[in-house]
XYZ file of C-alpha atoms in Angstrom:
486
model
C -37.425 4.787 -138.565
C -36.273 1.590 -136.664
C -32.871 -0.671 -138.108
C -31.788 -3.589 -137.780
C -28.296 -4.462 -137.879
C -25.384 -6.925 -136.479
C -22.745 -5.700 -134.523
C -19.003 -7.770 -134.125
C -17.364 -7.475 -131.175
C -14.622 -9.308 -129.408
C -14.530 -8.978 -125.695
C -12.386 -10.528 -122.964
C -13.933 -11.007 -119.374
C -12.356 -12.446 -116.330
C -13.675 -15.354 -114.945
C -15.125 -14.768 -111.133
C -12.771 -17.895 -110.206
C -9.937 -15.489 -112.260
C -10.812 -12.597 -109.839
C -10.737 -14.522 -106.967
C -7.683 -16.097 -107.978
C -6.137 -12.167 -108.187
C -7.419 -11.210 -104.861
C -5.649 -14.186 -103.120
C -2.064 -13.708 -104.940
C -2.240 -9.817 -103.496
C -3.138 -10.727 -100.074
C 0.202 -10.948 -97.805
C 0.898 -13.424 -95.146
C -1.322 -12.769 -92.430
C -4.179 -11.284 -94.632
C -4.245 -15.100 -96.273
C -4.242 -16.670 -93.407
C -7.722 -14.620 -92.554
C -8.509 -15.579 -95.924
C -8.420 -19.081 -95.758
C -9.749 -19.664 -92.198
C -13.111 -17.347 -93.784
C -13.298 -19.918 -96.765
C -12.766 -22.740 -94.210
C -15.961 -21.527 -92.149
C -18.193 -21.002 -95.143
C -17.540 -24.136 -96.677
C -17.566 -27.155 -94.560
C -16.261 -29.782 -97.243
C -13.329 -27.857 -97.007
C -10.777 -29.504 -94.182
C -6.803 -28.107 -93.676
C -4.133 -29.666 -91.326
C -3.054 -33.120 -91.207
C -5.253 -36.192 -91.677
C -4.888 -40.034 -90.678
C -2.584 -41.509 -92.655
C -4.867 -44.872 -93.453
C -7.367 -42.904 -94.632
C -8.755 -43.921 -97.710
C -11.445 -41.541 -98.924
C -9.936 -38.529 -97.613
C -9.613 -36.001 -100.720
C -10.815 -35.647 -104.295
C -9.167 -35.774 -107.360
C -7.555 -32.987 -108.381
C -8.151 -33.276 -111.970
C -11.513 -31.880 -112.567
C -13.852 -30.635 -115.393
C -13.645 -27.196 -115.799
C -16.743 -27.347 -117.872
C -18.943 -29.038 -115.734
C -20.204 -25.813 -113.457
C -20.968 -24.367 -117.337
C -23.698 -26.639 -117.409
C -26.808 -27.344 -114.917
C -26.924 -30.515 -113.517
C -29.414 -33.018 -112.076
C -28.766 -34.866 -109.209
C -28.988 -38.753 -111.110
C -26.554 -37.116 -113.381
C -23.900 -36.858 -110.644
C -21.346 -38.922 -111.309
C -20.406 -39.994 -107.075
C -16.783 -41.202 -108.514
C -15.742 -38.533 -109.976
C -15.618 -37.231 -105.984
C -14.486 -40.210 -104.579
C -10.800 -41.782 -104.608
C -9.374 -44.718 -103.858
C -5.651 -43.672 -102.967
C -4.466 -45.044 -100.376
C -2.178 -41.519 -100.254
C -4.289 -38.464 -100.686
C -3.286 -36.268 -103.496
C -2.461 -33.183 -101.157
C -0.120 -34.986 -99.338
C 2.118 -35.587 -102.160
C 2.716 -31.921 -102.580
C 5.977 -30.142 -101.762
C 5.202 -26.873 -99.179
C 8.456 -25.617 -99.680
C 9.741 -25.438 -96.442
C 11.742 -27.480 -94.012
C 10.832 -29.902 -91.160
C 12.116 -27.206 -88.821
C 10.383 -24.116 -90.115
C 8.082 -23.231 -86.730
C 5.580 -20.714 -86.712
C 6.545 -18.084 -84.266
C 3.592 -15.952 -82.222
C 4.543 -13.464 -80.642
C 2.431 -12.328 -77.380
C 1.615 -8.931 -77.115
C 0.193 -7.272 -73.373
C -2.538 -5.676 -73.568
C -1.633 -3.034 -71.399
C -3.341 0.803 -70.559
C -4.014 2.819 -73.458
C -2.541 6.401 -73.740
C -5.498 8.193 -73.517
C -6.797 5.760 -70.498
C -3.220 6.588 -68.470
C -4.215 10.581 -69.146
C -7.964 9.741 -67.765
C -6.326 7.740 -64.843
C -4.464 10.724 -63.856
C -7.037 12.885 -63.717
C -8.319 10.588 -60.763
C -5.606 12.434 -58.214
C -7.228 16.202 -59.086
C -10.125 17.428 -57.052
C -12.761 18.561 -59.823
C -16.675 19.454 -59.278
C -18.529 17.952 -62.494
C -18.069 20.337 -64.528
C -14.477 20.712 -64.609
C -13.663 17.072 -64.800
C -16.475 16.844 -68.001
C -14.000 19.481 -69.099
C -10.911 17.631 -68.296
C -11.782 14.531 -70.072
C -12.831 16.153 -72.930
C -9.569 18.143 -73.533
C -7.481 14.446 -72.671
C -9.676 13.151 -75.430
C -9.450 15.887 -77.917
C -5.285 14.808 -77.349
C -3.937 13.118 -80.657
C -1.644 10.744 -80.798
C 1.539 12.658 -80.592
C 0.169 14.266 -77.688
C -1.419 17.709 -79.304
C -4.510 19.337 -78.998
C -4.676 20.375 -82.577
C -8.101 21.940 -82.400
C -8.905 25.790 -81.699
C -10.623 26.594 -78.381
C -13.595 27.894 -79.780
C -14.465 24.902 -80.989
C -13.686 22.907 -78.403
C -15.998 25.042 -76.570
C -18.806 24.593 -79.127
C -18.460 20.920 -78.813
C -18.787 20.868 -75.092
C -22.072 22.441 -75.477
C -23.327 20.332 -78.008
C -22.026 17.003 -77.358
C -21.217 17.201 -73.289
C -24.261 20.182 -72.902
C -21.765 21.971 -70.912
C -21.723 25.606 -71.247
C -18.526 27.357 -70.141
C -16.004 30.145 -71.734
C -12.438 30.171 -73.216
C -10.779 30.673 -70.385
C -11.891 28.465 -68.277
C -11.486 25.319 -70.783
C -7.726 27.334 -71.368
C -7.066 27.263 -67.322
C -8.094 23.835 -66.485
C -5.710 23.340 -69.880
C -2.529 24.703 -68.091
C -3.831 23.563 -64.979
C -4.311 20.294 -65.285
C -3.457 18.984 -68.841
C 0.140 20.370 -68.926
C 0.854 18.513 -65.258
C -0.046 15.244 -67.068
C 2.534 12.902 -68.177
C 4.425 12.015 -70.314
C 5.437 15.814 -69.872
C 4.435 18.023 -72.683
C 1.096 16.584 -73.473
C -1.511 18.566 -74.483
C 0.137 21.412 -76.192
C -1.290 22.640 -79.393
C 1.648 22.801 -81.418
C 5.420 21.793 -81.226
C 6.282 25.570 -79.668
C 4.089 25.116 -76.675
C 5.323 21.295 -76.014
C 8.680 22.238 -75.737
C 8.649 25.163 -73.652
C 6.380 22.846 -71.233
C 9.099 20.433 -71.019
C 11.852 22.805 -70.050
C 9.678 24.688 -67.583
C 9.034 21.140 -65.544
C 12.458 20.845 -65.725
C 14.831 22.407 -63.185
C 15.997 26.183 -63.886
C 19.262 27.268 -64.926
C 21.122 29.769 -67.030
C 20.701 27.776 -69.969
C 17.292 26.603 -69.969
C 16.102 29.722 -69.136
C 17.537 30.960 -72.496
C 16.591 28.630 -74.462
C 12.714 29.036 -72.964
C 13.096 32.944 -74.250
C 14.596 31.937 -77.614
C 11.636 29.516 -77.845
C 8.920 32.315 -76.684
C 10.195 34.944 -78.373
C 12.264 33.920 -81.771
C 10.956 30.395 -82.355
C 10.950 31.477 -86.224
C 14.690 32.297 -86.369
C 15.387 29.229 -84.202
C 13.222 26.961 -86.369
C 14.838 28.041 -89.784
C 18.465 27.741 -88.297
C 19.266 31.667 -88.201
C 22.170 31.624 -85.804
C 23.470 34.757 -86.521
C 20.129 36.649 -85.587
C 19.581 34.748 -82.447
C 23.126 35.556 -81.214
C 22.196 39.417 -81.910
C 19.054 39.298 -80.444
C 19.977 37.889 -77.043
C 23.480 38.932 -77.293
C 24.659 35.159 -76.704
C 28.033 33.578 -77.558
C 28.416 30.211 -80.516
C 29.065 28.304 -77.126
C 25.939 29.705 -75.024
C 23.984 28.873 -78.542
C 25.360 25.910 -78.861
C 24.522 24.509 -75.486
C 21.043 25.893 -76.126
C 20.959 23.930 -79.325
C 21.811 20.742 -77.009
C 19.348 20.944 -74.779
C 16.276 21.335 -77.070
C 17.511 18.758 -79.045
C 16.953 16.339 -75.786
C 13.365 17.059 -75.384
C 10.409 14.886 -77.065
C 8.730 16.912 -79.908
C 5.874 13.859 -80.160
C 4.977 13.250 -76.586
C 2.161 10.718 -77.133
C 4.331 8.573 -79.491
C 6.829 7.934 -76.410
C 4.084 6.080 -74.569
C 5.031 2.729 -74.727
C 1.268 1.542 -73.899
C -0.489 3.532 -75.763
C -3.363 2.821 -77.846
C -1.667 1.428 -81.724
C -2.155 -2.005 -82.532
C 1.747 -3.682 -82.536
C 2.369 -4.649 -86.370
C 4.544 -6.798 -86.659
C 5.414 -8.075 -90.509
C 5.503 -11.468 -91.436
C 7.713 -11.938 -94.052
C 6.114 -14.474 -97.472
C 9.761 -15.556 -98.646
C 12.855 -15.774 -97.120
C 16.337 -15.484 -98.563
C 19.798 -16.931 -97.537
C 22.967 -17.079 -98.403
C 24.339 -20.777 -98.020
C 27.807 -21.845 -99.214
C 27.664 -18.711 -101.750
C 24.486 -19.381 -103.020
C 21.209 -18.091 -102.511
C 18.571 -19.816 -101.295
C 15.073 -19.203 -101.700
C 12.232 -20.332 -99.388
C 8.042 -19.568 -99.501
C 6.880 -18.815 -95.795
C 5.339 -22.051 -95.024
C 2.266 -19.967 -93.618
C 1.373 -19.752 -97.269
C 1.473 -23.403 -98.366
C -1.063 -25.311 -96.027
C -1.865 -28.574 -95.632
C -5.990 -28.712 -97.290
C -8.565 -31.624 -97.588
C -11.703 -32.385 -98.138
C -13.489 -33.226 -95.595
C -14.163 -36.833 -94.190
C -17.523 -36.015 -93.808
C -18.860 -34.750 -96.920
C -16.762 -38.073 -98.539
C -18.492 -40.289 -95.730
C -22.090 -38.475 -97.410
C -20.935 -38.762 -100.991
C -20.590 -42.748 -100.156
C -23.611 -43.569 -98.388
C -25.640 -42.239 -100.989
C -23.732 -44.739 -103.517
C -24.259 -47.317 -102.110
C -27.956 -46.401 -101.503
C -30.553 -48.432 -103.022
C -33.683 -46.308 -102.878
C -32.797 -42.222 -103.342
C -35.330 -40.061 -102.024
C -35.720 -36.387 -103.783
C -34.210 -35.129 -100.259
C -31.654 -37.057 -100.480
C -30.881 -35.720 -104.386
C -31.216 -32.229 -103.234
C -29.118 -32.775 -100.714
C -26.207 -34.535 -103.557
C -26.418 -31.804 -104.989
C -25.477 -29.458 -102.489
C -22.425 -31.042 -101.382
C -21.736 -31.359 -105.039
C -21.482 -27.294 -104.989
C -19.297 -27.440 -102.212
C -16.785 -29.897 -103.447
C -16.609 -27.851 -106.617
C -15.564 -25.085 -104.452
C -13.394 -26.810 -102.462
C -11.540 -27.898 -104.881
C -11.532 -24.716 -106.578
C -9.750 -23.200 -103.758
C -7.300 -25.529 -103.293
C -6.060 -25.214 -107.153
C -6.102 -21.866 -106.444
C -4.140 -21.539 -103.803
C -1.298 -23.652 -105.876
C -1.588 -21.380 -108.293
C -1.378 -18.764 -105.923
C 2.034 -20.466 -104.058
C 3.723 -21.420 -107.783
C 2.986 -17.796 -108.965
C 4.729 -16.173 -106.161
C 7.657 -18.894 -106.309
C 8.184 -17.608 -109.764
C 8.292 -13.783 -109.792
C 10.280 -14.246 -106.318
C 12.690 -16.435 -107.876
C 12.890 -14.309 -111.134
C 13.712 -10.871 -108.959
C 16.145 -12.764 -106.731
C 18.260 -13.998 -110.111
C 17.845 -10.227 -111.735
C 19.049 -8.700 -108.384
C 21.661 -11.057 -107.710
C 24.309 -8.740 -107.127
C 22.219 -7.230 -104.715
C 20.875 -10.324 -103.192
C 25.054 -11.835 -102.545
C 26.513 -8.427 -101.066
C 23.859 -6.157 -99.744
C 24.992 -3.590 -101.066
C 22.017 -0.729 -102.716
C 24.659 0.579 -105.187
C 24.234 -3.209 -107.216
C 20.632 -3.047 -107.562
C 19.926 -2.784 -111.127
C 17.030 -0.606 -112.836
C 13.913 -2.938 -112.908
C 10.017 -2.406 -113.646
C 7.541 -4.735 -113.524
C 7.724 -5.585 -117.310
C 10.858 -6.595 -117.130
C 9.653 -9.310 -114.789
C 6.313 -9.709 -116.826
C 8.188 -10.568 -120.087
C 10.928 -13.435 -118.150
C 7.955 -15.104 -116.390
C 5.324 -14.550 -119.126
C 2.385 -12.755 -116.956
C 0.995 -10.070 -116.836
C 2.212 -6.406 -115.111
C -0.857 -6.331 -112.459
C 0.003 -9.952 -111.451
C 3.734 -9.062 -110.502
C 2.126 -5.749 -109.373
C -0.159 -7.892 -106.782
C 3.270 -9.972 -105.560
C 5.539 -6.882 -105.184
C 3.004 -4.468 -103.863
C 2.207 -6.457 -100.751
C 4.599 -8.882 -100.046
C 7.856 -8.750 -97.799
C 10.701 -10.815 -98.003
C 13.606 -11.880 -95.416
C 17.005 -10.775 -96.178
C 20.261 -11.511 -94.636
C 20.013 -7.684 -94.700
C 17.061 -7.224 -93.225
C 13.477 -7.497 -94.458
C 12.342 -5.594 -97.262
C 9.155 -4.870 -99.183
C 9.619 -6.554 -102.129
C 8.541 -3.180 -104.564
C 11.478 -1.667 -103.295
C 13.637 -3.497 -105.554
C 12.028 -1.915 -108.636
C 13.666 1.216 -109.756
C 13.477 3.391 -113.049
C 17.065 3.632 -114.742
C 18.737 6.356 -115.818
C 22.270 6.884 -118.101
C 25.434 8.003 -116.310
C 28.488 9.854 -118.428
C 29.481 6.353 -119.851
C 26.305 6.045 -121.544
C 24.977 2.925 -119.065
C 21.499 1.961 -117.555
C 22.434 2.614 -113.450
C 19.201 2.191 -111.370
C 17.610 5.600 -109.380
C 18.305 3.812 -106.359
C 21.979 3.391 -106.818
C 22.398 7.523 -107.319
C 20.157 8.171 -103.853
C 22.447 5.937 -102.305
C 25.286 7.886 -103.240
C 23.765 10.584 -102.633
C 22.532 10.172 -99.427
C 26.516 9.481 -98.454
C 27.168 12.876 -99.612
C 24.986 13.725 -97.592
C 25.658 12.086 -94.196
C 29.545 13.345 -95.039
C 29.136 16.894 -95.569
C 30.313 19.381 -93.115
C 27.183 20.570 -91.063
C 28.540 23.621 -90.568
C 28.119 24.478 -93.954
C 25.967 21.877 -96.073
C 26.072 21.570 -99.200
C 23.229 22.968 -101.442
C 21.290 21.264 -104.324
C 23.536 22.668 -107.582
C 26.258 21.914 -105.478
C 25.473 18.008 -104.968
C 24.182 18.219 -108.129
C 28.074 19.123 -108.716
C 29.001 16.487 -107.226
C 26.798 13.358 -108.371
C 28.418 14.958 -111.775
C 31.685 14.691 -110.898
C 30.899 10.649 -109.896
C 29.411 10.351 -113.346
C 25.552 11.237 -112.702
C 25.127 14.149 -114.736
C 21.376 14.603 -112.852
C 19.755 18.195 -113.016
C 18.982 20.385 -109.666
C 15.419 19.668 -109.636
C 16.602 15.830 -109.780
C 18.507 15.663 -106.880
C 15.598 17.835 -104.974
C 13.312 15.332 -106.018
C 15.093 12.476 -104.777
C 16.424 14.378 -101.324
C 12.563 15.238 -100.389
C 12.443 10.969 -101.437
C 14.992 10.394 -98.399
C 13.163 12.350 -96.434
C 16.490 14.913 -96.077
C 15.695 19.040 -95.214
C 17.089 21.286 -97.668
C 20.822 22.654 -96.705
C 19.768 25.487 -94.340
C 18.261 23.055 -91.739
C 20.791 20.185 -92.130
C 23.422 23.227 -90.516
C 24.524 23.040 -86.727
C 26.806 25.351 -85.159
């Protein structure tokens, strides 16, 4: 049987404008500039830059009825006066941009140069190849990754040559071209299939002597012992003294484990971090400034204002004019919302960062990471009465320039742990102390995780060995055995 019933539901939905505002808040400075350019291109009613000071009708009033968009408005019902302003000073020009007059936008030019792989292909022109050998050599160069290695198996390359280049060859011929040609290209060591082969290629290209010959022998016959730093076994196997082994270790340490990354003109895009905020110490006080590129000067296009004035002053209003005015009204509404959204973005960024700065005031005054307080997203969200997700959007993608370097804002957040006094301390503080202890250890007898945990406990931080291991890995520090030096 069919039954009819009533159900009450309480739903909370974000409007499209709210969703777009959240996306704007999340964007870092460079991405925000791209979004701004896109909006200006798509909405002809929106304009950027400084306008003439004597313009009367440059800007819209920033106050508009939020309910206007919920009702269908006919063209003849549009109140043109609401979209025209008689203020001599447009409203957008009275908005503080929160940056000084000498805050210049600096563009850093980058030379195009030659890409890493193109450089390798250019070097192939110095060899005499037949058509098949040239195809194989170019295919091998194309298979080299950005670090300078060929990671794929030779048999797979042979199959790819057959399917993609219609070249039917053998593993022996590919290996021959790899060793005879590719391994002789610059930078030295390029085209190796693993770290061991890469180091051996570099050593063989150097002038031979006793230590280099011994280094090659160790890499060829006892690479596993060398990597794991089993120095006693190496001394026994090759009947060498500790001083000779130390010289071998020094010689190998001079080699480049990633020859591709050393190429200055590789094809990676040069990354430039643009700080969203700047914190300066002025007379012992912290000063927070929002990057001027986050505060653009936006206003409504004068042409659209003139269109509306022309429609208002017209005695006869045709249907095409009414349709055009309705289109203009939609663009103006979108432009007004976008200008308002940017202002909300600026305010949200400043309020959030200012609260973080005050919360971590001791760190920003001294630069000592041990002064960082435990701080989670909820701590800041509660202080500024905003949602945790909003704080997260600001923290995860924004950078701040400080007297101690440019930092990702989320680096200031950390969990808390109890010390032996029962006080809450930041995990950042513990990691910094752990890093200092490892840096000052005796490298001939590096400290194990158990000993590190004992030292931290003596300093007032009772944490378990597995926690020490986790923090050590987060600091990208190897285990004690791999930190050992001769």
